XYZ file of C-alpha atoms in Angstrom:
716
model
C 50.552 77.176 101.575
C 49.881 80.443 103.448
C 52.395 82.798 101.840
C 52.730 86.363 102.970
C 53.226 88.232 99.657
C 55.189 91.165 100.881
C 57.196 92.715 103.791
C 56.953 96.426 103.548
C 58.749 99.004 105.637
C 58.732 102.770 105.012
C 61.651 104.661 106.615
C 64.093 107.424 105.819
C 62.019 108.600 102.855
C 62.438 105.158 101.239
C 60.250 102.058 100.848
C 61.613 98.534 101.370
C 59.539 95.755 99.877
C 60.401 91.993 100.037
C 58.215 89.797 97.943
C 58.645 86.335 99.465
C 56.892 84.561 96.561
C 59.865 85.113 94.332
C 62.373 86.192 96.963
C 62.879 89.562 95.436
C 63.563 92.595 97.639
C 63.703 96.217 96.466
C 64.596 99.347 98.305
C 63.290 102.422 96.390
C 62.890 106.170 96.780
C 60.166 107.923 94.819
C 59.972 104.940 92.504
C 63.763 104.881 91.778
C 65.579 101.721 92.772
C 68.251 102.137 95.417
C 69.069 98.474 95.870
C 67.579 95.137 94.772
C 68.268 91.412 95.223
C 67.258 88.268 97.092
C 67.456 87.697 100.881
C 66.877 84.029 101.458
C 70.028 82.057 102.470
C 71.819 79.668 100.057
C 74.650 77.244 100.523
C 77.651 75.627 98.902
C 77.854 72.130 100.433
C 80.066 69.088 100.479
C 78.601 65.586 100.859
C 80.096 62.494 102.439
C 81.736 61.620 99.098
C 83.416 64.971 98.771
C 81.068 66.174 96.044
C 80.230 69.849 95.994
C 76.653 70.993 95.620
C 74.779 74.321 95.634
C 71.276 74.941 96.954
C 69.189 78.075 97.534
C 66.156 78.257 99.716
C 62.541 77.999 98.640
C 59.759 79.135 100.936
C 57.174 76.458 101.870
C 55.223 78.509 104.390
C 55.145 81.783 106.284
C 53.753 81.936 109.786
C 52.748 85.299 111.367
C 53.304 85.584 115.096
C 52.702 89.331 115.414
C 52.687 92.442 113.328
C 56.528 92.386 113.322
C 57.543 88.757 113.855
C 57.416 85.950 111.322
C 58.711 82.373 110.778
C 59.492 81.316 107.225
C 59.741 77.591 106.541
C 62.434 76.782 104.037
C 63.213 73.893 101.766
C 66.672 73.222 100.391
C 65.733 70.728 97.652
C 66.986 67.222 98.349
C 69.527 68.497 100.857
C 67.331 69.606 103.832
C 64.804 71.973 105.303
C 64.946 74.855 107.734
C 63.279 77.907 109.287
C 64.125 81.595 109.248
C 62.913 83.943 112.018
C 62.277 87.401 110.602
C 61.529 90.603 112.448
C 60.435 93.859 110.865
C 61.790 96.864 112.764
C 61.359 100.616 112.482
C 64.899 100.735 111.180
C 64.741 97.757 108.799
C 64.762 93.933 108.714
C 66.346 91.528 111.189
C 66.868 87.803 110.648
C 66.964 86.799 114.278
C 67.756 83.130 113.654
C 68.297 80.553 110.894
C 67.988 76.805 111.486
C 68.707 74.033 109.015
C 68.286 70.232 109.199
C 70.207 68.263 106.538
C 68.842 65.027 105.273
C 72.243 63.491 104.991
C 75.603 64.320 106.701
C 76.630 67.596 105.072
C 79.556 69.976 105.409
C 79.125 73.700 104.731
C 81.623 75.325 102.376
C 79.911 78.696 102.502
C 76.659 80.328 103.458
C 75.496 83.205 101.165
C 72.957 85.934 101.282
C 72.226 87.328 97.813
C 72.821 84.470 95.349
C 70.655 82.234 93.143
C 71.362 79.332 90.872
C 71.658 80.519 87.275
C 69.096 79.533 84.661
C 70.172 78.197 81.326
C 69.774 81.617 79.731
C 71.787 83.233 82.485
C 74.536 80.676 82.112
C 74.899 81.696 78.447
C 75.573 85.237 79.609
C 77.810 84.584 82.545
C 81.573 85.489 82.241
C 82.435 82.398 84.314
C 80.819 79.046 84.877
C 83.085 77.966 87.695
C 80.111 78.066 89.993
C 76.453 77.258 89.231
C 75.216 80.366 91.087
C 75.681 84.108 90.744
C 75.312 87.036 93.132
C 72.236 89.149 92.632
C 72.522 92.184 94.881
C 72.430 95.140 92.647
C 72.971 98.881 93.244
C 74.717 101.925 91.760
C 77.734 101.274 93.830
C 79.417 100.117 97.079
C 80.588 101.840 100.275
C 83.197 100.163 102.406
C 84.943 102.668 104.699
C 88.618 103.101 103.845
C 88.840 99.798 102.023
C 90.850 101.202 99.144
C 94.226 102.874 99.315
C 96.548 105.204 97.497
C 94.562 107.390 97.864
C 92.044 106.113 100.410
C 88.743 105.088 98.887
C 85.425 104.276 100.477
C 83.218 104.279 97.409
C 83.121 102.426 94.127
C 80.731 102.239 91.211
C 79.201 98.848 90.629
C 81.493 97.978 87.795
C 84.778 99.395 89.208
C 85.961 96.385 91.161
C 85.166 93.483 88.878
C 85.640 90.091 90.434
C 86.694 90.918 94.015
C 86.403 89.625 97.537
C 86.307 92.543 99.995
C 86.989 91.681 103.681
C 84.386 92.873 106.169
C 86.020 91.315 109.205
C 89.580 90.424 110.288
C 90.922 88.367 107.373
C 91.488 90.470 104.310
C 94.832 89.537 102.740
C 94.665 86.165 104.604
C 92.201 85.054 101.959
C 93.980 86.609 99.017
C 91.743 89.679 99.032
C 92.698 93.324 99.196
C 95.140 94.285 102.037
C 92.647 96.479 103.965
C 94.779 96.647 107.078
C 93.646 97.458 110.556
C 91.463 100.527 110.828
C 88.541 100.761 110.387
C 87.927 97.048 110.166
C 86.285 94.904 111.478
C 83.161 96.451 109.976
C 81.058 93.251 109.940
C 78.897 95.144 107.418
C 78.793 96.515 103.865
C 76.718 99.157 102.176
C 75.232 99.393 98.694
C 73.361 102.272 97.048
C 73.928 105.514 95.245
C 72.503 109.031 94.753
C 69.003 108.103 96.029
C 70.065 106.329 99.215
C 72.079 103.514 100.778
C 71.419 100.079 102.308
C 73.733 98.576 104.933
C 73.819 94.797 105.546
C 75.605 92.633 108.071
C 75.204 90.063 110.787
C 73.850 90.852 114.266
C 76.395 88.526 116.023
C 80.052 87.808 115.387
C 79.997 84.850 112.912
C 81.952 81.628 113.068
C 82.917 82.173 109.466
C 85.086 84.583 107.548
C 82.869 87.451 106.382
C 83.278 89.108 102.962
C 81.472 90.982 100.368
C 81.858 89.028 97.076
C 81.638 91.051 93.933
C 81.113 89.451 90.543
C 81.174 91.710 87.540
C 78.340 94.107 88.416
C 76.552 92.342 91.303
C 77.436 91.218 94.817
C 76.531 88.951 97.685
C 77.594 88.417 101.305
C 79.785 85.369 101.886
C 80.233 83.475 105.194
C 83.142 81.215 104.411
C 83.418 77.945 106.424
C 85.282 75.412 104.313
C 84.004 72.479 106.251
C 84.955 70.389 103.306
C 88.444 70.799 104.731
C 87.619 70.985 108.411
C 85.427 68.855 110.642
C 81.936 70.320 110.908
C 80.554 70.861 114.413
C 77.389 69.030 113.449
C 76.767 67.308 110.096
C 72.949 67.267 110.403
C 71.741 70.287 112.365
C 72.893 73.902 112.246
C 71.635 77.143 113.863
C 72.757 80.726 113.280
C 71.899 83.613 115.652
C 71.312 86.999 114.041
C 72.753 86.035 110.588
C 71.609 89.265 108.897
C 70.360 92.833 109.520
C 69.422 95.461 107.016
C 69.047 99.230 107.592
C 69.078 102.172 105.188
C 69.789 105.888 105.087
C 70.244 108.777 102.715
C 74.057 108.484 102.461
C 76.733 105.830 103.248
C 77.520 107.172 106.714
C 73.847 107.327 107.680
C 73.275 103.719 106.450
C 76.102 102.355 108.564
C 75.092 104.617 111.503
C 71.418 103.327 111.432
C 72.656 99.710 111.320
C 75.128 100.197 114.160
C 72.580 101.963 116.239
C 70.627 98.698 116.395
C 73.291 97.407 118.731
C 73.738 98.263 122.463
C 76.121 101.025 123.489
C 79.348 99.653 124.966
C 80.057 99.934 128.661
C 81.485 103.302 129.797
C 85.156 103.868 129.179
C 87.345 105.530 131.753
C 88.501 109.117 130.955
C 91.961 108.098 132.405
C 92.277 105.711 129.504
C 92.303 108.565 126.904
C 95.967 109.376 126.774
C 98.028 111.116 124.133
C 100.940 109.164 122.871
C 104.046 109.173 120.763
C 104.741 105.772 119.182
C 108.242 104.601 118.556
C 107.265 102.865 115.274
C 108.335 105.845 113.217
C 111.844 105.442 114.552
C 111.957 101.672 114.863
C 110.915 101.023 111.300
C 113.918 103.099 110.202
C 116.333 101.152 112.489
C 116.547 103.901 115.109
C 116.507 102.140 118.486
C 118.052 104.700 120.869
C 115.326 104.917 123.478
C 117.047 107.686 125.419
C 117.368 109.850 122.254
C 113.719 109.188 121.423
C 112.731 110.271 124.947
C 114.772 113.478 124.731
C 113.289 114.325 121.405
C 109.747 113.680 122.607
C 110.382 115.815 125.768
C 111.585 118.686 123.639
C 109.085 118.605 120.796
C 105.980 116.565 121.405
C 105.258 116.038 125.124
C 102.565 113.323 125.603
C 101.042 111.210 128.303
C 102.813 108.044 127.225
C 105.424 106.619 124.889
C 104.353 103.467 123.052
C 107.043 100.896 122.550
C 106.031 99.384 119.275
C 106.993 96.146 117.572
C 110.723 95.164 117.973
C 110.797 95.929 121.670
C 110.561 92.185 122.465
C 113.059 89.431 121.734
C 110.458 88.221 119.218
C 106.742 88.877 118.653
C 104.725 87.667 121.610
C 107.650 86.914 123.893
C 106.936 89.769 126.288
C 110.665 89.801 127.053
C 112.671 92.963 126.275
C 115.322 92.624 123.579
C 118.512 93.481 125.437
C 120.620 92.915 122.354
C 118.703 95.688 120.579
C 118.196 97.771 123.698
C 121.177 97.094 125.979
C 120.039 99.781 128.529
C 116.369 98.934 128.292
C 115.613 99.034 132.014
C 117.563 102.237 132.577
C 115.952 103.850 129.470
C 112.411 102.926 130.672
C 113.167 104.402 134.052
C 114.437 107.553 132.284
C 111.213 107.827 130.343
C 109.215 107.625 133.549
C 111.447 110.202 135.149
C 110.734 112.528 132.320
C 107.017 112.213 133.081
C 105.968 109.640 130.483
C 103.892 106.573 131.124
C 104.725 103.437 129.099
C 102.557 101.513 126.674
C 103.656 98.377 124.782
C 102.750 96.826 121.446
C 101.558 93.239 121.499
C 100.528 90.972 118.650
C 97.200 89.308 119.201
C 97.994 85.940 117.639
C 101.583 85.814 116.336
C 104.418 83.927 117.976
C 107.928 83.304 116.629
C 109.423 80.777 118.982
C 106.577 78.598 120.286
C 108.844 75.813 121.586
C 110.572 78.338 123.876
C 107.288 78.838 125.744
C 106.270 75.204 125.900
C 103.920 75.313 122.964
C 103.644 72.568 120.351
C 101.978 72.119 117.023
C 98.756 71.346 118.910
C 98.658 74.848 120.200
C 99.073 76.580 116.834
C 96.945 77.010 113.758
C 97.803 74.184 111.398
C 97.001 73.235 107.825
C 95.350 70.121 106.558
C 98.760 68.401 106.717
C 98.874 68.982 110.430
C 101.822 71.371 110.146
C 101.747 74.882 111.592
C 100.914 77.706 109.160
C 103.159 80.677 108.808
C 101.841 84.174 108.238
C 102.785 87.801 107.923
C 100.884 91.026 107.231
C 100.957 90.806 103.436
C 100.184 87.128 102.843
C 103.053 86.926 100.320
C 104.314 83.395 100.050
C 107.052 84.203 97.486
C 108.954 87.242 98.447
C 107.723 87.812 102.050
C 109.953 87.680 105.082
C 109.449 87.527 108.832
C 106.703 84.947 108.914
C 105.075 84.071 112.245
C 103.386 81.060 113.798
C 99.804 81.672 114.722
C 98.138 80.840 118.046
C 95.021 78.628 118.295
C 92.811 79.713 121.186
C 91.218 76.260 121.217
C 94.214 75.087 123.188
C 94.325 75.577 126.905
C 98.135 75.857 126.786
C 97.687 78.754 124.267
C 95.119 80.458 126.413
C 97.398 80.070 129.464
C 100.381 81.364 127.552
C 98.512 84.519 126.445
C 97.196 85.061 129.977
C 100.556 84.644 131.636
C 102.438 86.679 129.039
C 99.985 89.527 129.555
C 100.310 89.330 133.358
C 104.145 89.174 133.111
C 104.311 92.286 130.823
C 102.104 94.216 133.140
C 103.887 93.116 136.265
C 107.251 93.943 134.778
C 106.540 97.276 133.008
C 103.276 98.493 134.597
C 102.162 99.877 131.274
C 99.353 102.394 131.034
C 98.109 100.689 127.868
C 98.497 97.624 125.666
C 98.458 98.488 121.914
C 97.160 95.249 120.350
C 97.746 94.616 116.638
C 97.480 92.203 113.713
C 94.099 90.654 114.436
C 93.894 90.639 110.647
C 97.170 88.856 110.387
C 95.892 85.335 110.766
C 95.248 82.622 108.122
C 91.703 82.169 106.939
C 89.522 79.037 106.584
C 90.889 78.195 103.147
C 94.110 77.062 104.801
C 93.535 76.791 108.550
C 90.915 77.110 111.332
C 90.960 76.747 115.130
C 90.405 73.261 116.303
C 87.292 74.324 118.309
C 84.562 75.077 115.750
C 83.011 77.685 117.985
C 86.155 79.849 117.655
C 86.307 79.768 113.882
C 85.883 82.614 111.400
C 85.546 86.102 112.813
C 85.452 84.690 116.333
C 89.112 83.717 116.105
C 90.289 87.341 116.432
C 87.645 88.368 118.914
C 88.478 85.387 121.146
C 92.247 86.169 121.197
C 91.413 89.816 121.881
C 89.168 88.785 124.746
C 91.733 86.485 126.362
C 94.294 89.261 126.442
C 91.885 91.927 127.568
C 90.542 89.769 130.422
C 94.128 88.954 131.648
C 95.169 92.602 131.421
C 92.095 93.907 133.333
C 92.545 91.273 136.044
C 96.229 92.408 136.473
C 95.502 96.129 136.192
C 91.826 97.166 136.027
C 92.397 100.683 134.746
C 94.783 99.642 131.984
C 93.744 100.851 128.494
C 93.420 98.280 125.721
C 93.985 99.935 122.369
C 92.724 98.259 119.215
C 90.682 99.109 116.150
C 87.327 98.315 114.611
C 84.125 100.221 114.136
C 81.553 97.551 114.806
C 79.755 97.794 118.212
C 80.011 93.960 118.681
C 83.716 94.362 119.443
C 83.588 97.393 121.710
C 83.246 95.531 124.967
C 86.549 93.787 124.055
C 88.725 96.972 124.318
C 88.746 100.588 125.419
C 90.330 102.803 122.845
C 90.090 102.817 119.087
C 93.383 103.648 117.399
C 92.826 105.253 113.999
C 96.174 103.600 113.193
C 99.120 104.890 111.251
C 98.493 106.213 107.785
C 100.898 104.065 105.825
C 97.953 102.401 104.237
C 96.537 105.716 102.938
C 99.212 106.120 100.243
C 102.860 107.095 100.053
C 102.403 110.857 100.015
C 101.599 113.665 102.417
C 98.541 114.606 100.363
C 97.179 111.041 100.443
C 97.744 110.796 104.180
C 95.825 113.970 104.843
C 92.889 112.718 102.744
C 93.018 109.342 104.385
C 93.056 110.685 107.904
C 90.148 112.977 107.058
C 88.077 110.011 106.009
C 89.040 107.935 109.042
C 87.984 110.714 111.293
C 84.535 110.822 109.615
C 84.022 107.096 109.973
C 85.357 107.107 113.530
C 82.243 109.078 114.486
C 80.282 105.783 114.031
C 82.161 104.315 117.014
C 82.176 107.517 119.039
C 78.416 107.445 119.002
C 78.685 104.104 120.774
C 80.768 105.470 123.606
C 84.239 104.534 122.415
C 87.364 106.541 123.093
C 89.249 107.483 119.914
C 92.916 108.086 119.606
C 94.130 109.548 116.402
C 97.570 109.055 114.811
C 99.782 110.299 112.042
C 101.364 108.652 109.078
C 104.904 109.187 107.950
C 104.874 112.740 106.668
C 105.249 115.844 108.871
C 103.497 117.968 106.356
C 100.088 116.483 107.326
C 100.279 117.202 111.065
C 98.273 120.434 111.311
C 95.284 118.915 109.399
C 95.424 115.780 111.530
C 95.504 117.767 114.773
C 92.645 120.016 113.640
C 90.351 117.020 113.246
C 91.719 115.567 116.488
C 90.157 118.537 118.348
C 86.803 116.788 117.632
C 87.783 113.134 117.524
C 89.687 112.683 120.751
C 93.327 112.432 121.887
C 96.444 113.056 119.792
C 98.894 110.437 118.722
C 102.148 110.597 116.814
C 103.792 107.814 114.796
C 106.420 109.899 113.012
C 110.103 109.632 113.688
C 112.441 112.543 114.060
C 112.799 112.964 110.311
C 110.272 111.859 107.663
C 111.110 110.327 104.323
C 111.321 113.720 102.685
C 113.783 115.054 105.283
C 111.329 117.191 107.083
C 111.043 117.478 110.877
C 108.447 118.976 113.236
C 108.212 122.753 112.770
C 107.771 125.336 115.521
C 104.161 125.938 114.541
C 103.400 122.207 114.487
C 104.904 121.837 117.945
C 102.597 124.517 119.330
C 99.575 122.953 117.778
C 100.528 119.659 119.333
C 101.052 121.282 122.736
C 97.686 122.957 122.489
C 95.816 119.755 121.741
C 97.672 117.825 124.368
C 96.829 120.453 126.956
C 93.237 121.307 126.083
C 91.696 118.227 124.393
C 88.250 117.006 125.346
C 88.256 114.305 128.052
C 86.061 111.225 128.141
C 84.260 109.141 125.602
C 80.970 109.194 123.732
C 79.986 111.915 121.275
C 78.036 112.435 118.083
C 79.164 114.463 115.076
C 77.906 117.850 114.142
C 78.351 118.247 110.398
C 78.868 121.895 109.403
C 80.624 121.605 106.046
C 81.028 117.923 105.079
C 80.489 115.805 101.993
C 79.561 112.258 102.879
C 80.732 110.968 99.483
C 78.986 108.831 96.836
C 79.967 106.669 93.889
C 81.245 109.833 92.084
C 83.411 111.205 94.871
C 85.099 110.415 98.144
C 83.908 111.843 101.488
C 85.651 114.896 103.016
C 85.153 116.843 106.250
C 85.921 120.626 106.192
C 84.209 121.959 109.279
C 82.431 119.886 111.921
C 81.967 119.566 115.660
C 81.540 117.268 118.653
C 78.218 116.926 120.559
C 78.335 115.440 124.023
C 75.428 114.640 126.365
C 75.707 116.049 129.898
C 73.032 115.999 132.517
C 70.489 114.919 129.982
C 71.241 117.661 127.483
C 73.247 117.817 124.208
C 76.242 120.205 124.299
C 78.533 121.244 121.380
C 81.830 121.001 123.101
C 84.378 121.182 120.222
C 84.593 122.555 116.743
C 87.070 122.174 113.862
C 86.639 125.122 111.464
C 88.161 125.559 108.016
C 87.753 128.394 105.605
C 90.569 128.723 103.011
C 89.950 132.278 101.722
C 87.461 135.056 101.128
C 84.936 136.678 103.416
C 84.095 135.465 106.927
C 82.424 132.085 107.194
C 79.540 131.308 109.530
C 77.330 128.295 110.035
C 73.682 128.463 111.198
C 74.184 125.434 113.560
C 76.761 127.483 115.519
C 75.362 131.017 115.254
C 77.418 133.755 116.824
C 80.711 132.474 115.432
C 82.417 133.941 112.330
C 85.881 133.158 111.191
C 88.557 133.161 108.466
C 91.446 130.720 108.452
C 91.428 127.460 110.501
C 90.509 127.188 114.155
C 89.826 124.551 116.827
C 87.373 125.607 119.564
C 87.262 123.456 122.687
C 85.132 123.965 125.811
C 87.028 123.397 129.079
C 84.098 122.114 131.108
C 80.940 120.099 130.522
C 79.014 123.065 129.188
C 78.802 123.896 125.420
C 80.940 126.424 123.657
C 78.390 129.267 124.314
C 78.079 128.592 128.062
C 81.467 127.218 129.187
C 83.472 129.291 131.632
C 86.618 128.951 129.556
C 86.714 128.451 125.789
C 90.097 127.603 124.138
C 90.614 128.797 120.584
C 93.607 127.192 118.805
C 94.698 128.790 115.510
C 95.842 126.487 112.656
C 96.233 129.056 109.957
C 96.326 132.865 109.628
C 92.907 134.407 110.200
C 90.410 135.952 112.551
C 87.778 134.475 114.868
C 84.788 136.475 116.125
C 82.548 135.107 118.906
C 79.472 136.827 120.349
C 79.180 136.995 124.139
C 80.362 138.716 127.224
C 83.963 137.818 128.100
C 86.021 138.947 131.017
C 89.372 138.419 129.355
C 91.370 136.812 126.608
C 94.389 134.899 127.783
C 97.065 134.514 125.157
C 99.408 131.521 125.567
C 102.856 131.790 124.035
C 105.506 129.106 123.957
C 108.217 131.320 125.460
C 105.955 132.758 128.153
C 103.520 130.808 130.289
C 100.793 133.237 129.363
C 100.011 136.873 128.781
C 96.661 138.070 130.139
C 94.891 140.801 128.163
C 91.973 142.311 130.030
C 89.879 142.567 126.929
C 86.123 143.189 126.932
C 83.769 142.465 124.142
C 83.276 145.318 121.593
C 80.189 147.504 121.452
C 78.452 144.860 119.387
C 78.987 142.191 122.062
C 81.667 140.484 120.027
C 85.087 139.138 120.989
C 87.624 138.934 118.100
C 91.076 137.255 118.106
C 93.559 137.424 115.186
C 96.531 135.380 114.179
C 99.158 136.123 111.560
C 101.504 133.710 109.833
C 104.432 134.658 111.973
C 102.403 134.478 115.195
C 101.692 130.778 114.450
C 105.302 130.170 115.465
C 104.771 131.925 118.811
C 101.153 131.526 119.992
C 99.898 128.255 121.361
C 96.304 129.430 121.655
C 93.797 131.775 123.248
C 91.571 131.115 126.215
C 88.369 133.215 126.376
C 87.187 133.611 129.892
C 83.465 134.431 130.326
C 82.128 136.878 132.822
């Protein structure tokens, strides 16, 4: 047997070593272990008699094809044999394919990476003997962006979560795990590490299984859940996986995810016209406020935007695509009034829910059903006891279902001519423990992506420049839609403080997708108190969105100062997609603390060069603050700086400076004028030259925040 003892890769000041003789991998930095565990695949299986078995792989041979490409021959005991194609890359390890041939007809319950069968000694120490195996990925802690709530959490120590199943894709609560709603999932990856570095792991293709990180006591593994003991397997003897696992590492959690995501192609270019500010009706609808004309008048007065999003409840039922004239008796007239006031329309659509399938010619054969053949019901929380408003779920295996989704999408577009479709609840579908699509190729994480693709294709055919709004950080999904919605902050926790913290984290993680060319649309939660901090980060992230109703749950409404900040961002935001973050004052978080951004910027590439085009600056008190990355700028207070052309903030012809708190901003350079914009006057031009030191300074007091929209510095 020609075994290759070790795979070794040095990158990011760390050394990764995988000893294939005992299947033990270690990532270390200066001799300190960052992460350790096994990498060979293992399986839970079900045989023809319904008996459950476990088998992990043993290497029988390693063939070397080049300095970076290998084939590992695997044995799975009495169950079968296989091969694993392994590529070593500058960024890490890639399992390009896995093939297995079973000796007898076999159904896969789950595929694992990071488990081994327990020895007799280990069984004596295990807290549970329900399974013969145990996860063996070990690190100081875990990083899953925004997976925890109240307040938002992205980091845990290795012993904080106990026995947990953390969703990495679109299922979450549908498998009895943590809620982990919409944004930023699907991640299709997890990260493990600590103070010395982080390792990110995930598939290189959207899997036909439900993807989760399984935690057991103090260790973890990655689970690809199939449950073919319940559902017919596509092939009982031969299976092949494309890109089942990739590993990349970095100094912090963000860097580890970033390095993994950078191994995927950048999505196709998004149209600048698709980046639209919005006010969403959900803040009113969820409180039972359904007066569309009143909503339009309020938006016109306080928060002008490119479009108004009609959220859930606009239809007779979810997925009907038919306006609810009982709830909105003047729907057509109200929509015409919105357009007359200058607003475009966007509409909310569920990806896979339907409430009255029979009304649209759909039968049980077109829906996701259980083992009993009866349609499953689902809702966002997965609560079978106290939950209400359950939905049927569409199976894209059915041609009738596919035709229904296509025709519904076309009908909505032809009727309302929306600027965007806001798609939702890809995570609100039952998982393989209770139901799967009839077509095996559409199971697991592919269920959501397929439904998403059907709707997107139909929408683009009907209206090529329509914007498809969805969520998800992973590059594998980014060709399926146009705009990432950071989503409302109800999941961050029921307080203004928690919403501000949650939005701050979401903005940091959103930079992972922005680097892949995605448009980002921010949003609010349900507290007006958080708006300034949300909008300040929006100056970097993208376009502004508002989910709040007229009055929040504390009785507060939009203030004059907040209205001016909103107007400023809506008028002067950066167009287009694709940017990289410039970290000025940011903590990326670790197992001891959560990440937080204080000051940061947006770097765009134009004509082959990098340009800093926007900054969000925060300095609570004390002397002036300055950062070496943006020399020539000093400030107190809070400011957004936004270039108004494709040049950077030092070269642009017009530089907008938006105040968010009392303070002063000093910028070096030769300026022709400062134009002060006030809400009661279109603008006041002040022919102001730089001082004798070549500096331009603007000041803002607390009272002036209620009057001044922003300053425009015009260069000579």
